[in-house]
XYZ file of N, CA and C in Angstrom:
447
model
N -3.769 -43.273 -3.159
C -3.772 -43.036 -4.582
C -4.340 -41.643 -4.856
N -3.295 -40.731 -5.598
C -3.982 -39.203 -6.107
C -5.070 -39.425 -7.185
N -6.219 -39.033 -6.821
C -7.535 -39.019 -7.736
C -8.214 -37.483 -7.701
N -8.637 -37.627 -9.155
C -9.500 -36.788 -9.517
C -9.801 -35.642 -8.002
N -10.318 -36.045 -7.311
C -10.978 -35.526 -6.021
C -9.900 -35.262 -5.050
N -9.054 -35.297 -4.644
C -7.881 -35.277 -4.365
C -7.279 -33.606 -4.836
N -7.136 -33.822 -5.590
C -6.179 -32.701 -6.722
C -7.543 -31.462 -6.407
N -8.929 -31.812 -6.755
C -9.893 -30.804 -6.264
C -9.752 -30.353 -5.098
N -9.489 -31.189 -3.728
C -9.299 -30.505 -2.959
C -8.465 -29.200 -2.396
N -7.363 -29.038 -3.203
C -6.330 -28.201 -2.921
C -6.988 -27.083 -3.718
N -7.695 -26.882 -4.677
C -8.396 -25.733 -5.513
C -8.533 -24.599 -4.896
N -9.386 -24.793 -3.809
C -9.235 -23.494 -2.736
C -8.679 -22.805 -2.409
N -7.233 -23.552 -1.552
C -6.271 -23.017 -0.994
C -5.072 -22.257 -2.374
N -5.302 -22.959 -3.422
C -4.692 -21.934 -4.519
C -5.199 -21.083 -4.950
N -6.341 -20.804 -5.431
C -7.199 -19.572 -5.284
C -6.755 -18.545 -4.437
N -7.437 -19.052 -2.677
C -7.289 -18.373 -2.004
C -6.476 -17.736 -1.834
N -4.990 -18.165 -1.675
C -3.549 -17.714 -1.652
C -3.146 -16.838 -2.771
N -3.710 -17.146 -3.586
C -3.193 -16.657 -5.604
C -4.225 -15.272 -5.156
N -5.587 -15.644 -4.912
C -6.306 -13.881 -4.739
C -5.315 -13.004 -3.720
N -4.547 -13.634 -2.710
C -4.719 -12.743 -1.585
C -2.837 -12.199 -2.167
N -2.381 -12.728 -2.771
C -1.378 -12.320 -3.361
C -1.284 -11.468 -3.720
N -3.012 -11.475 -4.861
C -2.697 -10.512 -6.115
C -3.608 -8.797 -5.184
N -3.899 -9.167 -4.623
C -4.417 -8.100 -3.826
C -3.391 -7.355 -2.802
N -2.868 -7.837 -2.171
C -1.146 -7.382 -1.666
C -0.408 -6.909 -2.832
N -0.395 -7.437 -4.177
C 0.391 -6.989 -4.965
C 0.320 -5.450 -5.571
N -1.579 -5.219 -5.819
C -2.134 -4.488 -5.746
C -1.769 -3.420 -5.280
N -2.273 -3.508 -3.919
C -1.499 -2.631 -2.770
C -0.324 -1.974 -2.671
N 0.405 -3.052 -2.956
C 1.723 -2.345 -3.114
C 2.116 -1.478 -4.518
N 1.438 -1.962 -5.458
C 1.336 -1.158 -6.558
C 1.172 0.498 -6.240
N -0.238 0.238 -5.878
C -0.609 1.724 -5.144
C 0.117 2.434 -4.655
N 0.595 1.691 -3.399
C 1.760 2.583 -2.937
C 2.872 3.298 -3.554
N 3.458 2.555 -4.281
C 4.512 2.680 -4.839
C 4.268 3.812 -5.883
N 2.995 3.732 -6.750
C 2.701 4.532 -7.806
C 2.190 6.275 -6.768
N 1.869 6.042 -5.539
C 1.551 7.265 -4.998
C 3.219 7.928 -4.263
N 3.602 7.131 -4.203
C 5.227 7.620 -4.044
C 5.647 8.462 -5.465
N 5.648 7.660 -6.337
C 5.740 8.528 -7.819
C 5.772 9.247 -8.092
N 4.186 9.857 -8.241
C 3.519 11.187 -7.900
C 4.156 12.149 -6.820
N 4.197 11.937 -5.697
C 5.206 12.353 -4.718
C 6.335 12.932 -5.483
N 7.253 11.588 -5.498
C 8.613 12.116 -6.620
C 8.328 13.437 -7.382
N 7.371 13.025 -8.063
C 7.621 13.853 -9.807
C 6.984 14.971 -9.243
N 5.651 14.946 -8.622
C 4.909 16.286 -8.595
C 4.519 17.197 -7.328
N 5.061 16.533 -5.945
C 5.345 17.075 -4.676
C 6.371 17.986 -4.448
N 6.029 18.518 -3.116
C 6.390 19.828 -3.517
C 6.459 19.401 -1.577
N 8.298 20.064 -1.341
C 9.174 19.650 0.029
C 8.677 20.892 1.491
N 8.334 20.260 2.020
C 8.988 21.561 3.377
C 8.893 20.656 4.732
N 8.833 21.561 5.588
C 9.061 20.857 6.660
C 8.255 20.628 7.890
N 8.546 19.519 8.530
C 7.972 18.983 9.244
C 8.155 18.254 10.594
N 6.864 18.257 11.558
C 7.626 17.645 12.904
C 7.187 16.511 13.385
N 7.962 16.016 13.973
C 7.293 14.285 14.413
C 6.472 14.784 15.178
N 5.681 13.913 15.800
C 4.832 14.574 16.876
C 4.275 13.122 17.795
N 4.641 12.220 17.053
C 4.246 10.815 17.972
C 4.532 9.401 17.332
N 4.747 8.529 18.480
C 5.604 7.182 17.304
C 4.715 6.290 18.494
N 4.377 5.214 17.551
C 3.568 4.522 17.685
C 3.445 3.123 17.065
N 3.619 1.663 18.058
C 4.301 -0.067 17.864
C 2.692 -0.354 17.647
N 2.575 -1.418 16.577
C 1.634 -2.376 16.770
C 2.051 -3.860 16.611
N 1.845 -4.357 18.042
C 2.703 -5.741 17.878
C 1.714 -6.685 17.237
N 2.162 -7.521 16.475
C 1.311 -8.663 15.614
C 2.355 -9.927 15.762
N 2.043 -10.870 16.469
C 2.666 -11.932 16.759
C 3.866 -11.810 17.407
N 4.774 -12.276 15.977
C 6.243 -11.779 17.048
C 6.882 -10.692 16.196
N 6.080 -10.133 14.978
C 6.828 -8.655 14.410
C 6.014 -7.606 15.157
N 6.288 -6.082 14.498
C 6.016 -5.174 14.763
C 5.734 -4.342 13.568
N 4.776 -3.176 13.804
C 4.694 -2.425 12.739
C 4.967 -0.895 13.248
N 5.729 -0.319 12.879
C 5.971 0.799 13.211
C 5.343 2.182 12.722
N 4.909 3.116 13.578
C 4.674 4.242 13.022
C 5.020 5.759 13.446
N 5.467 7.055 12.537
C 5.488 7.878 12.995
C 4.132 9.169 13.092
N 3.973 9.495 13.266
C 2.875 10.847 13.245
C 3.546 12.050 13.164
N 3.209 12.912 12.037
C 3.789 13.990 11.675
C 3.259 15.140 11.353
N 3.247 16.253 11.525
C 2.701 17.800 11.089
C 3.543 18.458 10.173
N 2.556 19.114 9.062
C 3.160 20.029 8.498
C 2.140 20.819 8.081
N 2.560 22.203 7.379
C 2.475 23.332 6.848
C 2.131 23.704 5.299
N 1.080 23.824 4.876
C 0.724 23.926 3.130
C 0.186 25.043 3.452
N 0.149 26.097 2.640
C -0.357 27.441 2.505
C -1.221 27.714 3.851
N -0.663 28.079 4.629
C -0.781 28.574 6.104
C -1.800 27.484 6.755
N -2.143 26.395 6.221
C -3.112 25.587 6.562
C -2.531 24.191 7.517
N -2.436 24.034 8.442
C -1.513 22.549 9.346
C -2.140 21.388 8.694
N -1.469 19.870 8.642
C -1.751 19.050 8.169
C -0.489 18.097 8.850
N -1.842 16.538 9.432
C -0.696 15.383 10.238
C -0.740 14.509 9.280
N -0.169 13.724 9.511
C 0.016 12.288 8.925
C 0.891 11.062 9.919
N 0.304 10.089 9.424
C 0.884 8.861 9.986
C 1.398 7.905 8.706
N 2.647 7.708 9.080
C 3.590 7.087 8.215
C 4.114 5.685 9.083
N 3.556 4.483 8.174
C 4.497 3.039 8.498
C 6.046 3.506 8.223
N 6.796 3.269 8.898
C 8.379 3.430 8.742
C 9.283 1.899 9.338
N 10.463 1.594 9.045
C 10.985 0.781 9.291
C 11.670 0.888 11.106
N 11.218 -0.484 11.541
C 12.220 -0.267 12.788
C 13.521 0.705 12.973
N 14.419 0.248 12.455
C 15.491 1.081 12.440
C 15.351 2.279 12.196
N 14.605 2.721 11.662
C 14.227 4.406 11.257
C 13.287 4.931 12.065
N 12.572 4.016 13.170
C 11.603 4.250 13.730
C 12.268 4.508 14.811
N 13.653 4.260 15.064
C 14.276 4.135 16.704
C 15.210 5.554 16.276
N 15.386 5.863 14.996
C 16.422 7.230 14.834
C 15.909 8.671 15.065
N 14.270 8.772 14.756
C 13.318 9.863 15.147
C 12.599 10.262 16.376
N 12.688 11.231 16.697
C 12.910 11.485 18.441
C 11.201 12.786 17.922
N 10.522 12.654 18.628
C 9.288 13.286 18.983
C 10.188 14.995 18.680
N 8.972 15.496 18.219
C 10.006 17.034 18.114
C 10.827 17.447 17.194
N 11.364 16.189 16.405
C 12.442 16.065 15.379
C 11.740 17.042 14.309
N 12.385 18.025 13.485
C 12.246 18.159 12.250
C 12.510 17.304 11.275
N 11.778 17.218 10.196
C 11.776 16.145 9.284
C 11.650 16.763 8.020
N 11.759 16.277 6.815
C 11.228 16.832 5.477
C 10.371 16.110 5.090
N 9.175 16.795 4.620
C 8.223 16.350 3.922
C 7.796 16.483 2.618
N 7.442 15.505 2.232
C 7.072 15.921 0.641
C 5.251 15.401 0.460
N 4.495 16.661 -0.364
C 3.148 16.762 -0.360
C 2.777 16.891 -1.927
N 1.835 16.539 -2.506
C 1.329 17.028 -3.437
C 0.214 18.448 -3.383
N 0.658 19.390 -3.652
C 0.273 20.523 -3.602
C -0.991 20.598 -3.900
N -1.541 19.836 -4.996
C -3.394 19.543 -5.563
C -4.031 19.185 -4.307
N -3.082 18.222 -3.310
C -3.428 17.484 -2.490
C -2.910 17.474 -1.186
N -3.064 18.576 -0.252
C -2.059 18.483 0.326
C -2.433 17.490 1.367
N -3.290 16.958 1.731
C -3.150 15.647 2.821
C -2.436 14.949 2.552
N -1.952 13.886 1.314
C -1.222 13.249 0.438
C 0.482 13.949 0.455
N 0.785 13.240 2.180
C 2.024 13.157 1.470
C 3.436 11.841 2.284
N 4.757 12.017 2.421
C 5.220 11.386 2.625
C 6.794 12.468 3.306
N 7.635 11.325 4.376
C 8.320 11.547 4.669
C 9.631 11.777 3.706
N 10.428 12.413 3.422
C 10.865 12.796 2.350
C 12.922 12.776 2.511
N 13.387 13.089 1.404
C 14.626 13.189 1.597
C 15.333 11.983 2.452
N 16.387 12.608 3.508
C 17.072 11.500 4.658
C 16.087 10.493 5.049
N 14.370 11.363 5.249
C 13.524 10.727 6.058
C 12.911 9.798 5.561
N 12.822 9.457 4.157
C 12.285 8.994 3.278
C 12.663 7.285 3.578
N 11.009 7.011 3.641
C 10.540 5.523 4.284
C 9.368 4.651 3.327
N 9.823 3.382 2.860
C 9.033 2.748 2.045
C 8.586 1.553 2.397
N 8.702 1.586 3.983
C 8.406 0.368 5.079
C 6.945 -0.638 4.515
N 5.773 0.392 4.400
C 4.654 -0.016 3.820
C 4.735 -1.023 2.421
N 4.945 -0.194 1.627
C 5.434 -0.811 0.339
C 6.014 -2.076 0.354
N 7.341 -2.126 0.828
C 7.653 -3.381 1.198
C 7.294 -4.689 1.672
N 6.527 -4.350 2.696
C 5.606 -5.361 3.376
C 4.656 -6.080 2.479
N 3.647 -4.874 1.789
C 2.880 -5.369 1.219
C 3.352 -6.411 0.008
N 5.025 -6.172 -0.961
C 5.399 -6.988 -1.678
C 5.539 -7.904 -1.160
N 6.759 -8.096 0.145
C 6.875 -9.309 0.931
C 5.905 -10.679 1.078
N 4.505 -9.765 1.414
C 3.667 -10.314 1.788
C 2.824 -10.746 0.151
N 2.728 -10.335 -0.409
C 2.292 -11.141 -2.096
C 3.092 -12.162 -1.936
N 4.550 -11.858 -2.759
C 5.408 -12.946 -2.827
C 5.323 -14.135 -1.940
N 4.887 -14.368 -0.535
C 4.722 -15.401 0.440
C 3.656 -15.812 0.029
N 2.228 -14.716 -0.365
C 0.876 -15.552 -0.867
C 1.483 -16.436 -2.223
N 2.293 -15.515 -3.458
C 2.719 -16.625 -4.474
C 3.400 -17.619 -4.122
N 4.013 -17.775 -3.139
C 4.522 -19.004 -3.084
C 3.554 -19.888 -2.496
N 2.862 -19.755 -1.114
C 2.172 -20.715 -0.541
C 1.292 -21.200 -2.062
N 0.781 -20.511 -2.712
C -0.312 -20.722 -3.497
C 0.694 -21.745 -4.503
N 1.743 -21.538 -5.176
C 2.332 -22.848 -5.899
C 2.471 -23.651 -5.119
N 3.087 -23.895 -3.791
C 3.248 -24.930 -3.395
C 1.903 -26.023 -3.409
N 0.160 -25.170 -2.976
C -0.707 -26.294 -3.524
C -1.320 -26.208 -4.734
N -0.663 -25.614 -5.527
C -0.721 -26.143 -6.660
C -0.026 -27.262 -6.966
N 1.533 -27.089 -7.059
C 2.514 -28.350 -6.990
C 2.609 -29.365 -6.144
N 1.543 -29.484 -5.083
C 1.367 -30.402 -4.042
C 1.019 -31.912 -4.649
N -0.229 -32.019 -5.215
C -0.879 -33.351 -5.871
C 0.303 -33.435 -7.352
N 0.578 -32.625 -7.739
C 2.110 -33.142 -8.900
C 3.073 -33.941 -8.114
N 3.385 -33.525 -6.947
C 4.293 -33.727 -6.020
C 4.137 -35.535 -5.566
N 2.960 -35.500 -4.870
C 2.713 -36.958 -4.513
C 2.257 -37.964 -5.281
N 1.273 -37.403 -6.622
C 1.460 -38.165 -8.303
C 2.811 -38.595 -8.120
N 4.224 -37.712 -8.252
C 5.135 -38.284 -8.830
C 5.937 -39.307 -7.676
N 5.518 -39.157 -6.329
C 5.820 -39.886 -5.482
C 5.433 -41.496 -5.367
N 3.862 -41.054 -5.709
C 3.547 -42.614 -5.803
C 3.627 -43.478 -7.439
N 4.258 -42.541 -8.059
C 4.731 -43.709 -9.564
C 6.305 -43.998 -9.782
């Protein structure tokens, strides 16, 4: 029989799931809004791979490239999450385009052809899976309420 105490128990795990959602969602916000900036107020040149680099996590992967570039005679690397498939098309050495915010030049991103939103993605992916796990215990004790009447 679903009771009072019952239905409390699942409280947690919706929380938990519903915070860790909205914090991935977050994230990806960020990202996305620092891409933006990029867009509107970065400023292009060029750039070289310089190292690619797997981190295996279960049975996916996360991919990365490492890159150099050039802002007012000053060098500057970066490491960019990129998608598998884009991760297997860039060869060490490759020229690339980059796009920087000039205020900022550490701040920037792979750009043009090269242009990768691997990160971003994930992090939505990964909300959307916290929103769902998190309805499902929410809708769990609705679920077996309506089972046992």
């Amino acid at each position: 029989m679903l009771t009072l105490f019952s239905i409390g128990c699942y409280s947690p795990f919706v929380l938990l799931f519903f915070a860790a959602g909205v914090l991935f969602a977050v994230r990806a916000g960020k990202d996305i809004r620092l891409m933006s900036d990029l867009d509107k107020h970065g400023r292009l040149t060029i750039g070289h791979i310089v190292r690619h680099r797997v981190y295996t996590l279960g049975r996916g992967a996360l991919c990365y490239v490492s890159y150099y570039y050039k802002s007012q005679e000053q060098d500057y690397n970066h490491e960019q999450e990129i998608d598998n498939d884009h991760f297997n098309t860039l060869k060490d050495g490759e020229r690339v385009c980059v796009r920087y915010l000039p205020q900022n030049p550490h701040t920037s991103m792979l750009a043009l052809e090269h242009r990768d939103d691997a990160k971003a993605r994930r992090y939505r992916r990964t909300a959307l899976v916290q929103f769902v796990i998190a309805t499902f215990f929410l809708m769990l004790p609705l679920c077996v309420w309506l089972v046992q009447h």
